[in-house]
Structures are given as structure tokens and as C-alpha cells.
Tab-separated table of C-alpha atoms and ligand atoms in Angstrom:
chain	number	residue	atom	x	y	z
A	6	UNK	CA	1.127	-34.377	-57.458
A	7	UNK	CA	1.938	-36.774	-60.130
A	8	UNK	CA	5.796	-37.185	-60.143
A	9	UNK	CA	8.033	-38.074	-56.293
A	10	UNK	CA	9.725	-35.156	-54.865
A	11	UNK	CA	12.432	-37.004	-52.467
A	12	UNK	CA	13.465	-34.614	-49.478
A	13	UNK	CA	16.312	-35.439	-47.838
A	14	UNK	CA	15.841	-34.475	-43.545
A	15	UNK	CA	18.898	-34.874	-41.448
A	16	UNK	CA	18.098	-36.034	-37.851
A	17	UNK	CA	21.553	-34.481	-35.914
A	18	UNK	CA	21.978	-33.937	-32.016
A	19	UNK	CA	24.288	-34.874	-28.913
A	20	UNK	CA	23.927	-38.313	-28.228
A	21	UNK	CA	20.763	-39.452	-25.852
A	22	UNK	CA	19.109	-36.173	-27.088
A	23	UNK	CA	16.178	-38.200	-28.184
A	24	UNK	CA	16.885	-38.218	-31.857
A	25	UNK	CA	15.750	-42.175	-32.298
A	26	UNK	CA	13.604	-42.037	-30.030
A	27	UNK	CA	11.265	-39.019	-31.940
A	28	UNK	CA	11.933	-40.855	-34.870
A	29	UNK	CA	10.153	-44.160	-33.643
A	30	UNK	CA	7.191	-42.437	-31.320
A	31	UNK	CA	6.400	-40.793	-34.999
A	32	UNK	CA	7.389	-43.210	-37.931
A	33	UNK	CA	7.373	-46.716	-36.196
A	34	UNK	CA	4.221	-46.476	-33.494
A	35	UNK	CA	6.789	-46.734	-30.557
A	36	UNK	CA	5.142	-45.677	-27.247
A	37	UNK	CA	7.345	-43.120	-25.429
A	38	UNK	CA	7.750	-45.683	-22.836
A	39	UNK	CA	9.103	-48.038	-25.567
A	40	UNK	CA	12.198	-45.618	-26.207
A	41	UNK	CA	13.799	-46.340	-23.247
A	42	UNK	CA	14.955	-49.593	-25.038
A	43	UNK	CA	16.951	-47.787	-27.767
A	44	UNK	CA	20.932	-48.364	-28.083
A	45	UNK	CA	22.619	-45.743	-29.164
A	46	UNK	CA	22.779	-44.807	-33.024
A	47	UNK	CA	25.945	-46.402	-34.657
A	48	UNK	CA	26.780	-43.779	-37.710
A	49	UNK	CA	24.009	-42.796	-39.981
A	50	UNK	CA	20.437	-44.479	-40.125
A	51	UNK	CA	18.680	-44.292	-42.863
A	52	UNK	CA	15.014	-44.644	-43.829
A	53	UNK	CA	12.562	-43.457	-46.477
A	54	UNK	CA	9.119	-42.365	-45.436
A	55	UNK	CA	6.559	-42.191	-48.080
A	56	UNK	CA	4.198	-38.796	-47.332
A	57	UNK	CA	0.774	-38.454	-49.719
A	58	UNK	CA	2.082	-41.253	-52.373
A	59	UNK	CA	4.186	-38.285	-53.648
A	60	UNK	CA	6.557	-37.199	-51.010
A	61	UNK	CA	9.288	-39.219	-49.565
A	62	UNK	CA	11.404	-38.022	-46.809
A	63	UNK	CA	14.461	-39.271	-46.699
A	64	UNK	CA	15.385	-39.607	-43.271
A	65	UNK	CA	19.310	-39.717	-41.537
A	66	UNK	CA	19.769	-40.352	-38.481
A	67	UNK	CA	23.178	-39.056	-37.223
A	68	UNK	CA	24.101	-40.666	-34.351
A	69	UNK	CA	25.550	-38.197	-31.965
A	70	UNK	CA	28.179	-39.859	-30.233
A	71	UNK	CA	31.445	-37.273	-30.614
A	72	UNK	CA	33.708	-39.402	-32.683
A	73	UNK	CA	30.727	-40.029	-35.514
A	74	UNK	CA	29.877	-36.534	-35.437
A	75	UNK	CA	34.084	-35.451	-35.406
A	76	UNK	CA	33.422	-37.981	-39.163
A	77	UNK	CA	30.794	-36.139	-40.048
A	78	UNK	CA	32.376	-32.384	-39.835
A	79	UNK	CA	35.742	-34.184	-41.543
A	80	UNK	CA	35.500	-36.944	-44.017
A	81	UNK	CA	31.956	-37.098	-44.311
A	82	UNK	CA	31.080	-33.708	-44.891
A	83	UNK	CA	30.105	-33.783	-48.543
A	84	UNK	CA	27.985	-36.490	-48.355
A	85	UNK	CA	26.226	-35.451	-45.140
A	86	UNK	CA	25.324	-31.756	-45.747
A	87	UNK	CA	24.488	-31.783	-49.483
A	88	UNK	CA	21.420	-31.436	-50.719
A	89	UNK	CA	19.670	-30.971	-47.781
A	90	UNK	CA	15.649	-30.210	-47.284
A	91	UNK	CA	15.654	-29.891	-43.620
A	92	UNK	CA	18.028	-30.204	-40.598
A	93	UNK	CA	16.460	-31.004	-37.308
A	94	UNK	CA	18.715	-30.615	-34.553
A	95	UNK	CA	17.799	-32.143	-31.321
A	96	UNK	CA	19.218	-30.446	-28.111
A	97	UNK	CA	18.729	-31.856	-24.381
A	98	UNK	CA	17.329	-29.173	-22.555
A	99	UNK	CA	18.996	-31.225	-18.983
A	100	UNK	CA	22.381	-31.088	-20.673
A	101	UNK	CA	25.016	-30.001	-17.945
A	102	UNK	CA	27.488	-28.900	-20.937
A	103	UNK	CA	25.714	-26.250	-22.726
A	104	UNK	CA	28.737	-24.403	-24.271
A	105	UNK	CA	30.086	-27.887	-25.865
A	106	UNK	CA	26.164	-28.308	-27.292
A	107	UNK	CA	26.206	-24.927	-28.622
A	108	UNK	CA	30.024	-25.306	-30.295
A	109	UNK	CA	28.948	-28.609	-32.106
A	110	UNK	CA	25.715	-27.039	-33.414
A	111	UNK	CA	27.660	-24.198	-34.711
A	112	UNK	CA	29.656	-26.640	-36.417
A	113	UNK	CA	27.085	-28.267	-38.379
A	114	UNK	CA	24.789	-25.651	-38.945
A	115	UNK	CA	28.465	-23.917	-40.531
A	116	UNK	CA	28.733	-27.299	-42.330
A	117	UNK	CA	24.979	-27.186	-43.924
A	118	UNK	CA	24.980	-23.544	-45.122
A	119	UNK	CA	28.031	-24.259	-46.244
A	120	UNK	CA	26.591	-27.010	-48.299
A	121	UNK	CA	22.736	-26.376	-48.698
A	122	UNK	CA	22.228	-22.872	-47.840
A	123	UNK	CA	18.497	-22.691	-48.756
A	124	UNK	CA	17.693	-25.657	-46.094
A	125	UNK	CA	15.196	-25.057	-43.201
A	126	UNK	CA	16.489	-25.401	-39.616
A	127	UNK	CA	14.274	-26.841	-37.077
A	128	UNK	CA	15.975	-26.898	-33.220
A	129	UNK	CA	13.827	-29.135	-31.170
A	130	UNK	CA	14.641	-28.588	-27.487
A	131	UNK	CA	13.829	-32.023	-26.677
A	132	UNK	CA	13.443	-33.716	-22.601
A	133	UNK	CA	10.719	-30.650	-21.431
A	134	UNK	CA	8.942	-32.838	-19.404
A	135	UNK	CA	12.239	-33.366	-16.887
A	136	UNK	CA	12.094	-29.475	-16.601
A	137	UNK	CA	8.767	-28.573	-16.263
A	138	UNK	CA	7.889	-28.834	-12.682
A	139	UNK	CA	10.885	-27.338	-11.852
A	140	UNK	CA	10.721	-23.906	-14.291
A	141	UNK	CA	7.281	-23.496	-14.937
A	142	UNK	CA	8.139	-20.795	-16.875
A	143	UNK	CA	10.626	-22.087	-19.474
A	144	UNK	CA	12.908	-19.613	-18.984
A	145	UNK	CA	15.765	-21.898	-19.848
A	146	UNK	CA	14.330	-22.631	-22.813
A	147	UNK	CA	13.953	-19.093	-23.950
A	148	UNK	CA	17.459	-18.282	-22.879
A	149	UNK	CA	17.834	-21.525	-24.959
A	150	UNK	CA	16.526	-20.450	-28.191
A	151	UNK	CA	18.160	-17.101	-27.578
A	152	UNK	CA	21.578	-18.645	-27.751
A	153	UNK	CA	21.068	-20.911	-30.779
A	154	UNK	CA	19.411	-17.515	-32.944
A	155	UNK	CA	22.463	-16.041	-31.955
A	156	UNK	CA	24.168	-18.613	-33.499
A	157	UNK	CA	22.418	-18.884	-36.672
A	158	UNK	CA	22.601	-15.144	-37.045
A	159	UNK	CA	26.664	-14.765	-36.388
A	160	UNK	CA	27.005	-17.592	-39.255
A	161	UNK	CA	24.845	-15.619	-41.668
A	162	UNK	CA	27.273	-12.635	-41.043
A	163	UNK	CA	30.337	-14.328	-41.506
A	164	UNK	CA	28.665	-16.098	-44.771
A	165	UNK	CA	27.439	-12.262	-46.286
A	166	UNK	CA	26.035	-12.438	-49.246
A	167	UNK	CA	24.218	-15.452	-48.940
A	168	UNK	CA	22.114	-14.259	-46.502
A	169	UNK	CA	18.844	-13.720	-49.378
A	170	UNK	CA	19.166	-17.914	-49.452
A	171	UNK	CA	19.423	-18.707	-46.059
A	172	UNK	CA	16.739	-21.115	-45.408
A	173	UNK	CA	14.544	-20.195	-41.598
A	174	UNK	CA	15.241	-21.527	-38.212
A	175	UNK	CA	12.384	-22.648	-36.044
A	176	UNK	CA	12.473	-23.321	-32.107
A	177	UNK	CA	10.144	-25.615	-30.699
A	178	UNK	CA	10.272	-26.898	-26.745
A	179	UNK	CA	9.493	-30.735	-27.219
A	180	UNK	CA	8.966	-33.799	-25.131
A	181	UNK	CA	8.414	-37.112	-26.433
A	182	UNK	CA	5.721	-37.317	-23.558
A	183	UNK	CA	3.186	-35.227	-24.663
A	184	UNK	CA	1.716	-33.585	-28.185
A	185	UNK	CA	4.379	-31.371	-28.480
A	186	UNK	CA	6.561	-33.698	-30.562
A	187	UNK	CA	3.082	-33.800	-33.350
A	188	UNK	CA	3.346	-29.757	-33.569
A	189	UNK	CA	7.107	-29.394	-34.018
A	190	UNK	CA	7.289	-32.751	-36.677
A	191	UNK	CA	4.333	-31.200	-38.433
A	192	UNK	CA	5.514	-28.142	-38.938
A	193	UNK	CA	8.505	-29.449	-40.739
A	194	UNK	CA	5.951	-31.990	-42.855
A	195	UNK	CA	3.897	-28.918	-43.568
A	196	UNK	CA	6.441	-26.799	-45.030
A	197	UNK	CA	8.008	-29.827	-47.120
A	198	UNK	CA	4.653	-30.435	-49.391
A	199	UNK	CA	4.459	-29.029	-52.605
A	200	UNK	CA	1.191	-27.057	-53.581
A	201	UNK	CA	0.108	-26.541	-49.632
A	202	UNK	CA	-1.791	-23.344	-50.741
A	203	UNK	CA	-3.841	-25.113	-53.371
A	204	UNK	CA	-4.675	-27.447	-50.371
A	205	UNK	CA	-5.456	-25.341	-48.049
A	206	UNK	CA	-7.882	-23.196	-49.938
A	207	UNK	CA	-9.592	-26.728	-51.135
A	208	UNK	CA	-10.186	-27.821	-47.689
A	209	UNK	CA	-11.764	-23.788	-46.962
A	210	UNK	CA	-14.032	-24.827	-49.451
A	211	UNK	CA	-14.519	-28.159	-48.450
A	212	UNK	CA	-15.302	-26.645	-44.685
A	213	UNK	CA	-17.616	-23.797	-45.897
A	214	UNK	CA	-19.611	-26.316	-47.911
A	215	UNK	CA	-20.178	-28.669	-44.596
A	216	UNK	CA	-21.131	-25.143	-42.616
A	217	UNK	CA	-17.904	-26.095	-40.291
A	218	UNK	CA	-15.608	-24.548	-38.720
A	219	UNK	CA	-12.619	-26.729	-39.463
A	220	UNK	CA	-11.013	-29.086	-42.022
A	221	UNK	CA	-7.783	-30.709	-41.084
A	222	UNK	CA	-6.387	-33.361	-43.371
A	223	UNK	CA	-3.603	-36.130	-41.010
A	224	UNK	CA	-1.180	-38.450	-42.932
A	225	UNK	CA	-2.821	-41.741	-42.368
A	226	UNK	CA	0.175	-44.051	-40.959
A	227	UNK	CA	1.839	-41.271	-38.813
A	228	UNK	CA	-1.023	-38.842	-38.022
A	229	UNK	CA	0.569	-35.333	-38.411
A	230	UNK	CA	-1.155	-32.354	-39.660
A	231	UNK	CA	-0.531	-31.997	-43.355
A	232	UNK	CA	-2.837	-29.175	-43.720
A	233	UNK	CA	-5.970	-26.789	-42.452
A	234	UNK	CA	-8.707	-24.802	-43.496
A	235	UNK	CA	-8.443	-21.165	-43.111
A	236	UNK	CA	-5.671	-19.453	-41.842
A	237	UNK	CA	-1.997	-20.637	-41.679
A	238	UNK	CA	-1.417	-23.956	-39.537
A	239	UNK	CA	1.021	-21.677	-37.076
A	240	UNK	CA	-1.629	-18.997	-37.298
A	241	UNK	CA	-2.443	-16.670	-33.613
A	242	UNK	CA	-6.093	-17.148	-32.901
A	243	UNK	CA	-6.361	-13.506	-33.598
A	244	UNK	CA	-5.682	-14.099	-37.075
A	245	UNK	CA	-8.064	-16.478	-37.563
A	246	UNK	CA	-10.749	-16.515	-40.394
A	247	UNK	CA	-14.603	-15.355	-39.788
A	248	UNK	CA	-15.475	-19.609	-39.803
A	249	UNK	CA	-12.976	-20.137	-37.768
A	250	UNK	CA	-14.005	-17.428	-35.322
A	251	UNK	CA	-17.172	-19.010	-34.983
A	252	UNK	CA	-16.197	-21.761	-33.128
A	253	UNK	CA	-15.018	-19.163	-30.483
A	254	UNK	CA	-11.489	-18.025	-31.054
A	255	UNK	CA	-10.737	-17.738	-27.335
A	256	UNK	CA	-11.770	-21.228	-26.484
A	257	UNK	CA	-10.293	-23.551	-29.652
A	258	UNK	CA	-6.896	-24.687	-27.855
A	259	UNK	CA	-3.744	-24.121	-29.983
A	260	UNK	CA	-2.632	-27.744	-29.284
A	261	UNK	CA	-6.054	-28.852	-30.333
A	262	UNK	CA	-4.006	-30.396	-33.697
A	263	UNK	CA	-1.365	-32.306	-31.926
A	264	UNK	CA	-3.535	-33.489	-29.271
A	265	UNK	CA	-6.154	-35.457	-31.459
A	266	UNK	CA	-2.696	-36.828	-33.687
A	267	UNK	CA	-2.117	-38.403	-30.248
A	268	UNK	CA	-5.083	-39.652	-29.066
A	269	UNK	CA	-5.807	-41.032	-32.745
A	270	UNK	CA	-2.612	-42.824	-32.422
A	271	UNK	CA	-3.427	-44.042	-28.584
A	272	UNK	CA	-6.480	-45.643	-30.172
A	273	UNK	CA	-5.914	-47.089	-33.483
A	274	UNK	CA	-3.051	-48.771	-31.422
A	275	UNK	CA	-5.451	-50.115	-28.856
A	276	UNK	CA	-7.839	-50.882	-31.848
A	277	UNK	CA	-4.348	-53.354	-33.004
A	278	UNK	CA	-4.295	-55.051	-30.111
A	279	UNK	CA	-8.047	-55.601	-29.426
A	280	UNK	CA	-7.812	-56.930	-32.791
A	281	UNK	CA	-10.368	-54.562	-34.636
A	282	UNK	CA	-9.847	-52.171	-38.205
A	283	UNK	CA	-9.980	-48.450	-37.115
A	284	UNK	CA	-11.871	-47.210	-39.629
A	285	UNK	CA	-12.478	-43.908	-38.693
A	286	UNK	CA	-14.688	-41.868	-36.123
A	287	UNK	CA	-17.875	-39.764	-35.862
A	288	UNK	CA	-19.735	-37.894	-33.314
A	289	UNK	CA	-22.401	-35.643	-32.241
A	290	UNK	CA	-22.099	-34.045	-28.493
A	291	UNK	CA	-24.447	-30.807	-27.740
A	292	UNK	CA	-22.399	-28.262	-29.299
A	293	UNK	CA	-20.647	-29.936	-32.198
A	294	UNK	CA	-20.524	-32.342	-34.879
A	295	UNK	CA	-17.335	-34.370	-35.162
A	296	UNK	CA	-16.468	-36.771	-38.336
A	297	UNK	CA	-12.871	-38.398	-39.155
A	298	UNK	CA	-12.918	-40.537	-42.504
A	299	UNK	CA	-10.558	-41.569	-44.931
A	300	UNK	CA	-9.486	-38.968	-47.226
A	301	UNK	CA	-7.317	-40.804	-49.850
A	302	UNK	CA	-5.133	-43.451	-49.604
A	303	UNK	CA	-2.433	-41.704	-47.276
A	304	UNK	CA	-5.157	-39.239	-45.768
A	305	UNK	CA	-7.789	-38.865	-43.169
A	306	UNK	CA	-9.663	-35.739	-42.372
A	307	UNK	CA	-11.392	-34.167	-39.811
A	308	UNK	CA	-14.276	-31.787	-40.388
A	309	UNK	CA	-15.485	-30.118	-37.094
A	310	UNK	CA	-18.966	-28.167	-36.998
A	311	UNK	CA	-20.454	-26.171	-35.242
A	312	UNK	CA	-23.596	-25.796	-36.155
A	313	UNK	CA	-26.437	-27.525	-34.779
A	314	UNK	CA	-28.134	-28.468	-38.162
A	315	UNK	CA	-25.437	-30.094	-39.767
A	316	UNK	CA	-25.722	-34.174	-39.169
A	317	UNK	CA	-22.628	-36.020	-39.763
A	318	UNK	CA	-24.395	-37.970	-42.352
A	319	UNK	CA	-23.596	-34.246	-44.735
A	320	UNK	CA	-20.222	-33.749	-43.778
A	321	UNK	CA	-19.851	-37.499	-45.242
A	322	UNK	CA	-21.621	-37.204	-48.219
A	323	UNK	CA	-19.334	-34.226	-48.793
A	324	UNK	CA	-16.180	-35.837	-48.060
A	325	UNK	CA	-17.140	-38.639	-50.472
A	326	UNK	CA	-17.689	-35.922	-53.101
A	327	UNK	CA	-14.437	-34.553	-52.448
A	328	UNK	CA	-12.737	-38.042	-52.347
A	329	UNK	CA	-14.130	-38.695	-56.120
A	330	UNK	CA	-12.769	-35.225	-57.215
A	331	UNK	CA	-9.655	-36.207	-55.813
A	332	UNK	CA	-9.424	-39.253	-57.727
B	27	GTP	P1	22.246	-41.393	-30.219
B	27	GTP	O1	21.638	-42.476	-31.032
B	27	GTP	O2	23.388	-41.862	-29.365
B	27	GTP	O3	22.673	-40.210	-31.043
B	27	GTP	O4	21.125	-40.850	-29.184
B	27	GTP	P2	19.647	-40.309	-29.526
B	27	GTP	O5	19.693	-38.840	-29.655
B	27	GTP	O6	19.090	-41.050	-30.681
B	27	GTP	O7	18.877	-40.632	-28.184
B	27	GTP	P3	17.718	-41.737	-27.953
B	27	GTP	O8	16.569	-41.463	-28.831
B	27	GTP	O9	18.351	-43.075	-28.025
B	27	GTP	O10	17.259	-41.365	-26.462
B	27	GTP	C1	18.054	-41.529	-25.320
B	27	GTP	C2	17.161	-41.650	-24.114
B	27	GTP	O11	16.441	-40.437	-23.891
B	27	GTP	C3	16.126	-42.780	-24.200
B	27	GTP	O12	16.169	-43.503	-23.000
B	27	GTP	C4	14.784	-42.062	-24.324
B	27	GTP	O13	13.728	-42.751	-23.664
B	27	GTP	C5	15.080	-40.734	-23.610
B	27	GTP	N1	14.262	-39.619	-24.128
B	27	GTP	C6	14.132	-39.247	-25.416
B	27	GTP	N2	13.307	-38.191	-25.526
B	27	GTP	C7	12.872	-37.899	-24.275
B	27	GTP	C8	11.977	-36.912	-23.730
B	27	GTP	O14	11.380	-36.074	-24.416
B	27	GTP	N3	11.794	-36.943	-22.371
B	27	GTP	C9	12.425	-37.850	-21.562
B	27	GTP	N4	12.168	-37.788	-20.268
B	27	GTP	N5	13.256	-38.791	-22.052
B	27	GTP	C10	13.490	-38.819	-23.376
């Protein structure tokens, strides 16, 4: 990637949705703890995030108080919805007024075809972890998601003829308590980077020639996924690829991505305050072979064997290869 692509991401939601709050556990090293300390968002935030040395997002936070978002549907409109990459929308899954949620997304998501048809919609139903214990099952979520497709499918009727540019919608059930807020936040970074296949298909090679079973390249300041070896970062374990098998489809866990973002985080911050440079991790335990390096200067990756031959001393020697290919 030689030249910036700037992607503009608008951050919209009823206000206390968590909107800021996602925003600082990912971008500013905030502890979900730390959140509760947030005032509400006056008007628009903005901030630019720099992604690879390449990709800058630029970020606006909406806040969601009625009479800013009233400006945003009115006066602001132009400004707000052009040009748009990527709309998260933040919902409160505790909300107690549902139908007044749903009538204000319908708004804006009318607002952003309107304006940037082609831009991908990502509805985080944000708060899980208050609603957990008491509906295992998520069924309000689903009935959740159910509503909001219904949505997003009676604009694209009303708007026919556009439908060919219509950029997806993606559900995800978040909480800023757990991993879950790594998968849904990587899966908008993934989609925004240019040249993911040619990426992708490196880091297969990059894997096969360390006899591993996985490559996964983070972003080094915020820790999300970028990219994987193999199949498709959203991929069912029964599509996985013949490497990827051998680690034992049934037994890699799905959240396996999001989890290590968050423990990586949990320690390089503990690393800050103990006063020592994390500079990366390695590991052998019985069954595998575990190394996390720098990549590049924005990267780290992770290269997981495993094979009982390979010594982590390889899967560095390889990585340095890589790195001066890369350079
Ligand atoms: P506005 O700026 O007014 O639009 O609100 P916002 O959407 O930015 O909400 P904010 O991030 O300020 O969060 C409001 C409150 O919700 C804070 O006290 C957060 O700690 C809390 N919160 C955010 N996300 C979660 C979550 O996933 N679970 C729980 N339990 N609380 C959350």
C-alpha cells in the first residue's frame, strides 16, 4: 500500500448505548471499568486512527442524545451521511423503548443510503453482559436482529433500484466486558483494508512454510485481527483448510481471535505499569508451539504450530524473512 486510503466510520446510537465507551476500550486502552467515567457525547467527535501506515479511519462519534441526532437527520444531513465507509450503530439491548430505537435507526440508516448507498452497516447490540444470566439463550437478541433486517430490507424496497449498491448489514451481540467487542470491531477493520486477499494468501504461505497451523497478523496499538491464514476470518470450522484442520477443527474455539486481542491488551498494559517494553511472546507447551513478534511497524503476528518438530527459533527465522520481504 503506498498511497492513504482515508475511510470515514460513523459511530451513531441512542445515547448511553456504549458508543464512547467501545471507542476508548479499543482506540485509547480504556479498561471497561474506566468507561463508567464517560459524560455524555456533546455533537460529533472526531478522531483519525492510523491502521497499517496506510489506512486511516476516520472516526465520528455521534452523540446520541435526541436533539443532536433531530440536527443530524435536519441540518446536518449532508455533512453527516456523505461519503460514508461504514456506519456502526450501537443499540442497548436493556432499552425499555424498543419501537423509539428502531424508528431512529430507520431514520439514519434512510439518511445514509440516501447519501452513501454502497456503505457497510454494522449493528452492534451492545450491554450483553446485563442480559446474559437472565436469557441464556439470546433470544432477545435474535428477535433483535430480526427487527433491524427487517428494517434494512423495507428501506431497500422503498429505494428499488439501488438495491445492486446497497452496501451489507452485519449483527453482532457485544459487551464491552468480554472479547466480543475485538470480533465485531475486527470485522469492520477487516473488510476496510485494501488488498486483504493478497494478505491472506501471503500469511498461508507464510504458515505452510513454519509447518503451522495458523498465521494471524493484529494491528500493533489496538490489537484487532487484520487478517488470517487459510480460510475467511468469519469462516465455520467446517470450512476450514486441510492446515487448519490439523489443529483439530472441533477443538480451535471460534473466539480464539478476540480472546488473545484481549489478553494481549491485559498484559502489555500491565507490562506499562510494571514499567517494562512488551516486546512480544513465545512458547512451547506439550502440544504446540506459540510465537508473537513484530511484524512491521503497525503489525504483530502470531504463528501457532502444531507440530512437535518445529522450535520457535524457525517460526522466527521465518518471520524475519518475511519482515525483510516486506520491507
Ligand atoms: P452518548 O455519548 O450520550 O451518545 O452515549 P454513548 O453511547 O457514547 O454511551 P457511553 O459510551 O458514554 O456509555 C454509557 C454507559 O454505558 C457507561 O457508563 C458505560 O460504562 C456503560 N456501558 C457501555 N457499554 C457497556 C456494556 O457493554 N455493558 C455494560 N454493562 N455497560 C456498558
Amino acid at each position: 500500500m503506498s498511497t492513504t486510503a482515508r475511510k470515514k466510520v460513523l459511530l451513531m446510537g441512542k445515547s448511553g448505548s456504549g458508543k464512547t465507551s467501545m471507542r476508548s476500550v479499543i482506540f485509547s486502552n480504556y479498561s471497561a471499568r474506566d468507561t463508567k467515567r464517560l459524560g455524555a457525547t456533546i455533537d460529533v467527535e472526531q478522531s483519525a486512527v492510523r491502521f497499517l501506515g496506510s489506512l486511516v479511519l476516520n472516526l465520528w462519534d455521534c452523540g446520541g442524545q435526541n436533539n443532536f441526532v433531530d440536527n443530524y437527520l435536519t441540518a446536518q444531513k449532508d455533512t453527516i451521511f456523505a461519503n460514508v465507509a461504514v456506519l456502526i450503530y450501537v443499540f442497548d439491548i436493556t432499552s425499555t423503548e424498543w419501537e423509539e430505537d428502531l424508528r431512529y435507526f430507520e431514520d439514519i440508516l434512510t439518511a445514509l443510503r440516501e447519501n452513501s448507498a454502497d456503505a457497510g452497516v454494522w449493528i452492534l447490540v451492545n450491554k450483553m453482559d446485563l442480559l446474559d444470566k437472565e436469557d441464556p439463550k439470546r433470544t432477545r437478541y435474535e428477535e433483535r436482529r430480526a427487527d433491524v433486517i427487517r428494517v434494512d430490507e423495507r428501506i431497500a424496497q422503498k429505494s428499488l433500484g439501488d438495491g445492486e449498491d446497497r452496501g451489507r448489514l452485519r449483527c453482532f451481540p457485544t459487551s464491552i466486558w468480554d472479547e466480543s467487542l475485538y470480533k465485531a470491531w475486527s470485522s469492520v477493520i477487516h473488510t476496510l483494508i485494501p488488498n486483504i486477499g493478497l494478505i491472506t494468501s501471503h500469511l498461508t504461505y507464510l504458515r505452510d512454510v513454519c509447518l503451522a497451523v495458523e498465521a494471524v497478523v493484529f494491528e500493533a496499538e489496538t490489537f484487532l485481527v487484520i487478517a488470517k491464514s487459510g480460510s475467511p476470518l468469519d469462516s465455520p470450522p467446517s470450512e476450514f483448510d486441510k492446515q487448519e484442520n490439523r489443529g483439530g477443527a472441533s477443538v480451535l474455539d471460534p473466539q480464539r481471535f478476540e480472546k488473545i486481542s484481549e489478553i494481549i491488551k491485559g498484559f502489555r498494559k500491565t507490562c506499562q505499569r510494571t514499567g517494562e517494553q512488551f516486546l512480544g511472546f513465545e512458547s512451547k507447551f506439550d502440544e504446540c508451539t506459540v510465537v508473537l513478534e513484530p511484524m512491521t511497524r503497525n503489525t504483530f503476528i502470531l504463528i501457532v504450530s502444531v507440530d512437535p518438530r518445529v522450535e520457535t527459533a524457525l517460526m522466527q527465522y521465518n518471520i524475519v524473512n518475511a519482515q525483510i520481504h516486506l520491507s
